[in-house]
Coordinates of C-alpha atoms and ligand atoms in Angstrom, one line a residue:
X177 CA -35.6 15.7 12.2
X178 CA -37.6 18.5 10.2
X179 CA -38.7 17.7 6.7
X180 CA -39.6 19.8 3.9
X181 CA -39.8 18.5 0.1
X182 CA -37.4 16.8 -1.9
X183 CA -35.4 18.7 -4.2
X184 CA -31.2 18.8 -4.9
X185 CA -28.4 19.4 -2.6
X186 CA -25.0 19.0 -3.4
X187 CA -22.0 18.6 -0.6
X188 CA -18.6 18.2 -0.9
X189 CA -16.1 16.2 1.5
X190 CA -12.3 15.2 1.6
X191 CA -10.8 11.6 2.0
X192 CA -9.0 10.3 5.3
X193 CA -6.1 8.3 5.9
X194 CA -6.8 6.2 8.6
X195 CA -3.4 6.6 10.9
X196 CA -4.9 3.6 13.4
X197 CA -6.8 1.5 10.9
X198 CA -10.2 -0.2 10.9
X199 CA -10.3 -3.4 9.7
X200 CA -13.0 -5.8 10.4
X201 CA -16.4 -5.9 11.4
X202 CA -18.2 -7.4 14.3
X203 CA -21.9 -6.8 13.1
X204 CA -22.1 -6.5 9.4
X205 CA -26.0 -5.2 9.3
X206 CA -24.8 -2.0 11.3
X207 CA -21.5 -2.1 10.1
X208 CA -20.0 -1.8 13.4
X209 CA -16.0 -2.4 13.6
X210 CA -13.9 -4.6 16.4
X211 CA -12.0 -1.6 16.7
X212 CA -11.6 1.9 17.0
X213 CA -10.0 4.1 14.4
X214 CA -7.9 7.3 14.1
X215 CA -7.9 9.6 11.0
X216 CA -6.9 12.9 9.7
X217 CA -9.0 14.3 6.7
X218 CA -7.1 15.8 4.0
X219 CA -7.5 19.2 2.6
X220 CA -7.0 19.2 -1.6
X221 CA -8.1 16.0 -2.3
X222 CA -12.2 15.9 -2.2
X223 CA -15.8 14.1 -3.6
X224 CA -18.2 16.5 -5.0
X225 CA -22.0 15.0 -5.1
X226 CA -25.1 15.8 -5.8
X227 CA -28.7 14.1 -5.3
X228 CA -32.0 15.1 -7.3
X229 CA -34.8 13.6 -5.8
X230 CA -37.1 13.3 -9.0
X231 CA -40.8 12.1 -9.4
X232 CA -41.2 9.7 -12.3
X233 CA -38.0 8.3 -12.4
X234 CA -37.9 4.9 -12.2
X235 CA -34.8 3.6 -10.6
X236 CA -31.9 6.0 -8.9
X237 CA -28.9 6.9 -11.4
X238 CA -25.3 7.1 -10.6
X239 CA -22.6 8.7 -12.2
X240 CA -19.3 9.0 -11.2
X241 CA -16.7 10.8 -13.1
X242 CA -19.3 11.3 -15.9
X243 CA -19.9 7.8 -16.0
X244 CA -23.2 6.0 -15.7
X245 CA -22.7 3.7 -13.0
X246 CA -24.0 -0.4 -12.9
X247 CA -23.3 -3.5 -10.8
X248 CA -21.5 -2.8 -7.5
X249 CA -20.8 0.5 -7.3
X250 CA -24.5 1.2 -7.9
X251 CA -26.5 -0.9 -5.7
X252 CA -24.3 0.3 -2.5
X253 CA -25.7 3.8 -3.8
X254 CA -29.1 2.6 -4.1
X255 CA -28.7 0.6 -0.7
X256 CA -27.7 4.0 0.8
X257 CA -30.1 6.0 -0.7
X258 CA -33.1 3.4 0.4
X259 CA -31.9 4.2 4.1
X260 CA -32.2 8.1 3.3
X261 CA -35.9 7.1 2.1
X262 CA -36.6 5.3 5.0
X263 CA -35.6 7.8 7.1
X264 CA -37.0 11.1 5.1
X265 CA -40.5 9.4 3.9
X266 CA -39.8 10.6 0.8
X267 CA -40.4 7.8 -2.4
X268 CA -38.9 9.6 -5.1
X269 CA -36.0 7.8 -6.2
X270 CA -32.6 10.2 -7.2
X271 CA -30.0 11.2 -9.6
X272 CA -26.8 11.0 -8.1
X273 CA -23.7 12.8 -9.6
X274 CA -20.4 12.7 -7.9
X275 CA -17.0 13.4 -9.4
X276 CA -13.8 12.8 -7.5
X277 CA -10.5 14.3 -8.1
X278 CA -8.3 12.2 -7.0
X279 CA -8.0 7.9 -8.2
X280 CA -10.9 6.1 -7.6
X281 CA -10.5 2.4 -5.9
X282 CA -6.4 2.7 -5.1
X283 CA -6.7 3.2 -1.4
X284 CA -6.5 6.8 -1.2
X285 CA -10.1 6.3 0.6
X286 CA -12.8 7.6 -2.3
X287 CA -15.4 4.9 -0.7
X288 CA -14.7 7.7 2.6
X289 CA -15.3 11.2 0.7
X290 CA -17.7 9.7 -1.4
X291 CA -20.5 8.4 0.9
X292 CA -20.1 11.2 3.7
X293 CA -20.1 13.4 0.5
X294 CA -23.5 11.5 -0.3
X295 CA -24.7 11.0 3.1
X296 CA -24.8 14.6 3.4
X297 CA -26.4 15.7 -0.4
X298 CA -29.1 13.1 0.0
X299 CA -30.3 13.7 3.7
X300 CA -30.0 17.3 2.5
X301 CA -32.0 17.2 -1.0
X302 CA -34.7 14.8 1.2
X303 CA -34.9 17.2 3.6
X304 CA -33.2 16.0 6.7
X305 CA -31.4 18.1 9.0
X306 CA -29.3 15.7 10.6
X307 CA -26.7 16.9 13.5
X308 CA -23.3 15.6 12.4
X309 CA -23.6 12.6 15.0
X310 CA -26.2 11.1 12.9
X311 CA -25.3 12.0 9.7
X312 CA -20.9 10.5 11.1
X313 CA -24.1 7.3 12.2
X314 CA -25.3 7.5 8.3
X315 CA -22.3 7.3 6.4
X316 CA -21.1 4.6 8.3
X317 CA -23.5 2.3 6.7
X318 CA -22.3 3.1 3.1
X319 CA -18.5 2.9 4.2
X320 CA -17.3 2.3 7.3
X321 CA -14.4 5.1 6.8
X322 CA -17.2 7.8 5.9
X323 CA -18.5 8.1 9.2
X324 CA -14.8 10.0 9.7
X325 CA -15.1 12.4 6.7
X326 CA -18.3 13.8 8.6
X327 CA -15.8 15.6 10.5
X328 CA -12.4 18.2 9.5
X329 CA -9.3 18.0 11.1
X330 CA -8.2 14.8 13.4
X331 CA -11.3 11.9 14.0
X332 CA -11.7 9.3 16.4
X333 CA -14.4 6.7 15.4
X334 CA -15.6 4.8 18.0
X335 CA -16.6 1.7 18.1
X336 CA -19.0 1.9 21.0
X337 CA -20.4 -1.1 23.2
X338 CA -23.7 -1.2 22.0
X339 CA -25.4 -3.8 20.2
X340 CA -28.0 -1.0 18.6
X341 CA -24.4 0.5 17.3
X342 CA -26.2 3.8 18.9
X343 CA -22.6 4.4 20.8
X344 CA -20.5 3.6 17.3
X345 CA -19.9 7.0 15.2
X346 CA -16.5 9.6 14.8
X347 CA -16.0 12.6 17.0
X348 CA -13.6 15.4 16.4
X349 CA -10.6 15.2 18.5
X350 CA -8.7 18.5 17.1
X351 CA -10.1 20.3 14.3
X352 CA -7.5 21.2 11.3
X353 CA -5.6 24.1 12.8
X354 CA -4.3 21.7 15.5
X355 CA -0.8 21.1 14.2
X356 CA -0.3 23.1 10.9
X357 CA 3.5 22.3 11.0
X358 CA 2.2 18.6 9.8
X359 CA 2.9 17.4 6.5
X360 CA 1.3 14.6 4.4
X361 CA 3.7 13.5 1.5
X362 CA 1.6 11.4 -0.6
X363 CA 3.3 8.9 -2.5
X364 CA 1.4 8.3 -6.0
X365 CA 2.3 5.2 -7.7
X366 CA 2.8 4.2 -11.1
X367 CA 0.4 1.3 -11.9
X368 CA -1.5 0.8 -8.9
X369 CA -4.3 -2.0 -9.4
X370 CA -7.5 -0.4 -8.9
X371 CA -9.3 -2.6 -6.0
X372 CA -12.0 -5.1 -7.3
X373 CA -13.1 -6.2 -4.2
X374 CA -13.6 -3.3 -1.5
X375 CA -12.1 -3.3 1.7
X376 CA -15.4 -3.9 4.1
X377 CA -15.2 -7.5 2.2
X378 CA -11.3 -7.6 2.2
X379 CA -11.2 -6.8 5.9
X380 CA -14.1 -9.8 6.7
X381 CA -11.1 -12.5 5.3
X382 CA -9.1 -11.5 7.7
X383 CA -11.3 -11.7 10.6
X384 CA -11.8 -15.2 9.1
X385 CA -8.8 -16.3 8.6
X386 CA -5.2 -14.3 9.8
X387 CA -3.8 -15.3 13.3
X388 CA -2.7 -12.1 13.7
X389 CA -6.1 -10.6 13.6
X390 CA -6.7 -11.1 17.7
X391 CA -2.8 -9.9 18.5
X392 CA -3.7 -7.2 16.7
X393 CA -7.0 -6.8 18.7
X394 CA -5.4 -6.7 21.9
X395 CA -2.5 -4.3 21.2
X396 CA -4.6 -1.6 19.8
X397 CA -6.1 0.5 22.8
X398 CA -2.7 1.1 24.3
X399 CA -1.6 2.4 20.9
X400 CA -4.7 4.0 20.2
X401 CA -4.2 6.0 23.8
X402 CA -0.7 6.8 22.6
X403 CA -1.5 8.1 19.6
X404 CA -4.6 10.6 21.0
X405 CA -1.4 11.9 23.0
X406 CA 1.1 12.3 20.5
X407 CA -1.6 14.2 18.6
X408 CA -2.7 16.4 21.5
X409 CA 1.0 17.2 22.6
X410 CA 1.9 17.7 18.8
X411 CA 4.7 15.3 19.4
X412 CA 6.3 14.4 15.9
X413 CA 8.5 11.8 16.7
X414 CA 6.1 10.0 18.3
X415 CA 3.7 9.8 16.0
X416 CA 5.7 8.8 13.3
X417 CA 6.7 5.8 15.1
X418 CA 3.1 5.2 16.3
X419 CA 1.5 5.1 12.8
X420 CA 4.4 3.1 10.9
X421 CA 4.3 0.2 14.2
X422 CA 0.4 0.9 13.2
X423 CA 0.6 0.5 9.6
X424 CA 3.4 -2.9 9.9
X425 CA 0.4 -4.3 12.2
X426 CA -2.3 -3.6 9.9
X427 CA -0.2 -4.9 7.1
X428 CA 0.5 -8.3 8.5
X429 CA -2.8 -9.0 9.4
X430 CA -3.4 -8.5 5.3
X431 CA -0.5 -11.0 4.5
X432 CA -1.3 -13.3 6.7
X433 CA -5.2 -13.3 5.5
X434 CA -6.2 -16.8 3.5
X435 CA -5.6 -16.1 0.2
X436 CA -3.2 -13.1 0.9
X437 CA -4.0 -9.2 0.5
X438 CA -0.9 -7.4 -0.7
X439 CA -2.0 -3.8 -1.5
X440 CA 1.5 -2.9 -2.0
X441 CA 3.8 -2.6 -5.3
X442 CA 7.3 -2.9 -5.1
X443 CA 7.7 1.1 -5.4
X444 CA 5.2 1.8 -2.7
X445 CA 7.7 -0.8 -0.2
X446 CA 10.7 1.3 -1.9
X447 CA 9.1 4.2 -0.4
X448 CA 8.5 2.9 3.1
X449 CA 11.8 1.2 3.1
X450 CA 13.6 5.0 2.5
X451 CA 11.3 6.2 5.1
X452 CA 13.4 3.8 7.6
X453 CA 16.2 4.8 6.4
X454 CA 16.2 8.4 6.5
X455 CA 14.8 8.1 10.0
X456 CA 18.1 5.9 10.8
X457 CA 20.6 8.4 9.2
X458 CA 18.7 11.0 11.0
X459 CA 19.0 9.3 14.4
X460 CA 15.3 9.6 15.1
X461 CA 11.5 9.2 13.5
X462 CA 11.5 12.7 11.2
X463 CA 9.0 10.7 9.3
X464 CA 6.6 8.0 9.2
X465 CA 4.8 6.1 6.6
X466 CA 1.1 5.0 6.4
X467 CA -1.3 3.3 3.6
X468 CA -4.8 1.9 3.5
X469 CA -5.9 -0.6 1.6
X470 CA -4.0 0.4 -1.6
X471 CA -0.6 1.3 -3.3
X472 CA 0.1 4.8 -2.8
X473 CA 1.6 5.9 0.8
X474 CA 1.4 8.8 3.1
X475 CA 4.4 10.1 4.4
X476 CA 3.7 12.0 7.4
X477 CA 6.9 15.0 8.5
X478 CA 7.4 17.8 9.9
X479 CA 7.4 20.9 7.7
X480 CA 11.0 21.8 8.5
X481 CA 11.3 18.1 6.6
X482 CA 9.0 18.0 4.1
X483 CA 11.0 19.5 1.4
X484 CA 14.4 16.7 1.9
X485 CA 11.9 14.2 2.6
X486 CA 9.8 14.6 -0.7
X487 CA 12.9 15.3 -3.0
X488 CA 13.7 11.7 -1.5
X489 CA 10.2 10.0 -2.0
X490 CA 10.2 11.5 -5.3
X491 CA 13.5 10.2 -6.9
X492 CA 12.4 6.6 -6.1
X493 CA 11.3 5.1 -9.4
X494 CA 7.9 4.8 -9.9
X495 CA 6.7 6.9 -7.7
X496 CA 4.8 9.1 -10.6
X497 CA 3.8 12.4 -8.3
X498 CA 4.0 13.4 -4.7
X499 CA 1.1 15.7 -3.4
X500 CA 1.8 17.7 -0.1
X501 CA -1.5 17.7 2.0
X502 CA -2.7 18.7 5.5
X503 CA -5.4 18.3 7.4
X504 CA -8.4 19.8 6.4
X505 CA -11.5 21.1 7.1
X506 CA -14.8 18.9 7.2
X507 CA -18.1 18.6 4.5
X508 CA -19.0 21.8 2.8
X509 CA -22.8 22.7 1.6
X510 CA -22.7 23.8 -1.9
X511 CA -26.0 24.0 -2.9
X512 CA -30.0 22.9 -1.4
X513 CA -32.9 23.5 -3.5
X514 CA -36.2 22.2 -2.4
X515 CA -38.3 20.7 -4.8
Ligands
ADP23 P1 -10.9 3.4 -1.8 O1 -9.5 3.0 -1.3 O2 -10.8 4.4 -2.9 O3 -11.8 3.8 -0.7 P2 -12.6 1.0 -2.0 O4 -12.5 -0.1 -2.9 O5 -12.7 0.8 -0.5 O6 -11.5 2.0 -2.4 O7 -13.9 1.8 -2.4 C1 -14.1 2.2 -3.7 C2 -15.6 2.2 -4.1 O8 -16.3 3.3 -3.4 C3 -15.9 2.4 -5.5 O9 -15.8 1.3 -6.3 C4 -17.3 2.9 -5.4 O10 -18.2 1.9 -5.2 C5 -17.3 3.8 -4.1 N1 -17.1 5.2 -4.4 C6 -15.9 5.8 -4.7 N2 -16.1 7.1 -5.0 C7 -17.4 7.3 -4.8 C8 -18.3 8.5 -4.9 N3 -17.7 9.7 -5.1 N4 -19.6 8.4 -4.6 C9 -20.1 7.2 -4.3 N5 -19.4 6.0 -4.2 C10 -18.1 6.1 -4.4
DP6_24 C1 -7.7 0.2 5.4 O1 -14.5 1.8 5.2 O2 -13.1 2.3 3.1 O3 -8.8 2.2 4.8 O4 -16.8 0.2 3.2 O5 -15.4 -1.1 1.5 O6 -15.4 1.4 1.6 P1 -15.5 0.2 2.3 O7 -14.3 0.1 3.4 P2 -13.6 1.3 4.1 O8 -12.4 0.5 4.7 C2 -11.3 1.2 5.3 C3 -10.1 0.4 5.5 C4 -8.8 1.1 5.7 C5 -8.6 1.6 7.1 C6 -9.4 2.8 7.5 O9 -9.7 3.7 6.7 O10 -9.7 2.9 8.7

């Protein structure tokens, strides 16, 4: 890993929705999941960061959205920024800015976008030159999901043997040409709580305490083979069905966790519920429904669908916008001064 002084970098990265889900974590020090996960990263949607290194500052700052940050939010960026040290030699501590434009905390996956964004200004403005296996390594220890927006296009994460975690990190499976005809109907809903406790300690309840966490376990590498061939075949259908029989999976484990996690308002189960039903006028899977740990729902079609299928998500009440995404492409440099 060359070094040259600190200075700034900035980098800006996309969000993922997770269409096989990780939830829970078998070693919590290297943040290593039970499972392996697969995710497409959105084009539109996006964190912009950027990381001054500066001499004579006396703690790292955060800001996000223009606000300075405290509690929580900053001490996983200090956390993240102490591993960055560790690995650059550098002792400066930094100024981080990010701004996101999408909602922050609602499960639309800003904990993703925002440390790969960070992961790659910091190693960046410290000097690094990571290859984007390490840097997919990094980001996983500030959110598990980041280690995915490393990469554009369609991700596999996986979970690797390993007890060093050295074999747990995301890979591109098809880059975000792959399947342009794919459409991502995001569902934005009125009122959605923002999340108070994030998902890496949501998902730990679960291990603890829902008896459908080991089910869940065992189903998931015969769905997770699916699913790489529904995406390398470009097979719709299929992978509608896979990721809503994915997303039903992921959400029982959630209601059955001690107390409950129910990410979902009544609008965003109005929405999946029409997703069923236009799939059983239809006579087969034109669409399918996903959501992370949050509200707002992705409606994956076909483009020959998406405009029936979004007039439809859009008339339910209290869905307040739709968004039509695709996959997109992976991190982009905008700027690295050395100091
Ligand atoms: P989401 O569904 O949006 O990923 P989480 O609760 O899992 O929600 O994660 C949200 C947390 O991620 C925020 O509270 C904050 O700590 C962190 N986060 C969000 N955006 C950024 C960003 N751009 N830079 C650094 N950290 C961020
Ligand atoms: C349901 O990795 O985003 O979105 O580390 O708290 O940010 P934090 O958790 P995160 O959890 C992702 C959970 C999920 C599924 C997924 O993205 O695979």
């Amino acid at each position: 890993m060359p070094r040259s002084p600190p200075g700034v970098a900035a980098c800006e990265t996309a969000p993922n929705i997770a269409l096989i889900k990780y939830w829970g974590i078998r070693d919590p020090e290297r943040n290593l999941p039970y499972n392996s996960s697969i995710s497409v990263t959105l084009d539109r949607l996006r964190s912009r960061t950027r990381v001054r290194f500066r001499p004579g500052l006396t703690a790292d700052e955060f800001r996000l959205n223009g606000v300075r940050m405290g509690g929580g939010p900053l001490g996983d960026v200090r956390r993240f920024l102490d591993r960055v040290r560790d690995l650059s030699g550098v002792t400066d501590h930094a100024e981080v800015r990010s701004t996101n434009n999408f909602q922050t905390a609602s499960g639309l996956a800003s904990s993703a976008s925002g440390f790969a964004a960070l992961a790659g200004a910091a190693t960046l403005a410290a000097g690094l030159d990571l290859s984007p296996r390490q840097l997919s390594q990094l980001a996983r220890l500030g959110s598990g999901s980041a280690c995915r927006s490393v990469f554009g296009g369609f991700v596999e994460w996986r979970r690797g043997t390993r007890p060093d975690g050295r074999d747990c990190y995301a890979r591109p499976l098809f880059d975000e040409h792959h399947w342009p005809e794919l459409v991502d109907v995001v569902a934005i809903v009125a009122n959605a709580p923002t999340k108070v406790v994030r998902s890496a300690s949501a998902m730990q309840a679960s291990v603890r305490t829902s008896a459908e966490f080991a089910r869940r376990q065992r189903e998931l590498p015969a769905r997770i083979d699916a699913l790489r061939r529904a995406l390398k075949n470009r097979n719709g259908p299929a992978l509608f069905a896979l990721i809503m029989e994915e997303c039903d999976s992921f959400r029982r484990v959630c209601e059955t966790t001690t107390p409950s996690l129910n990410y979902l308002t009544r609008t965003s189960r109005e929405v999946l519920e029409a997703v069923r039903l236009e799939n059983a006028v239809r006579g087969e899977a034109v669409a399918g429904y996903t959501h992370d740990a949050g509200a707002h729902v992705h409606v994956f079609t076909l483009r020959a669908n998406a405009t029936r299928v979004r007039a439809r998500i859009q008339a339910i009440r209290g869905v307040s916008a739709t968004h039509v995404l695709h996959a997109g492409p992976g991190p982009r440099i905008l700027r690295v001064t050395r100091g």
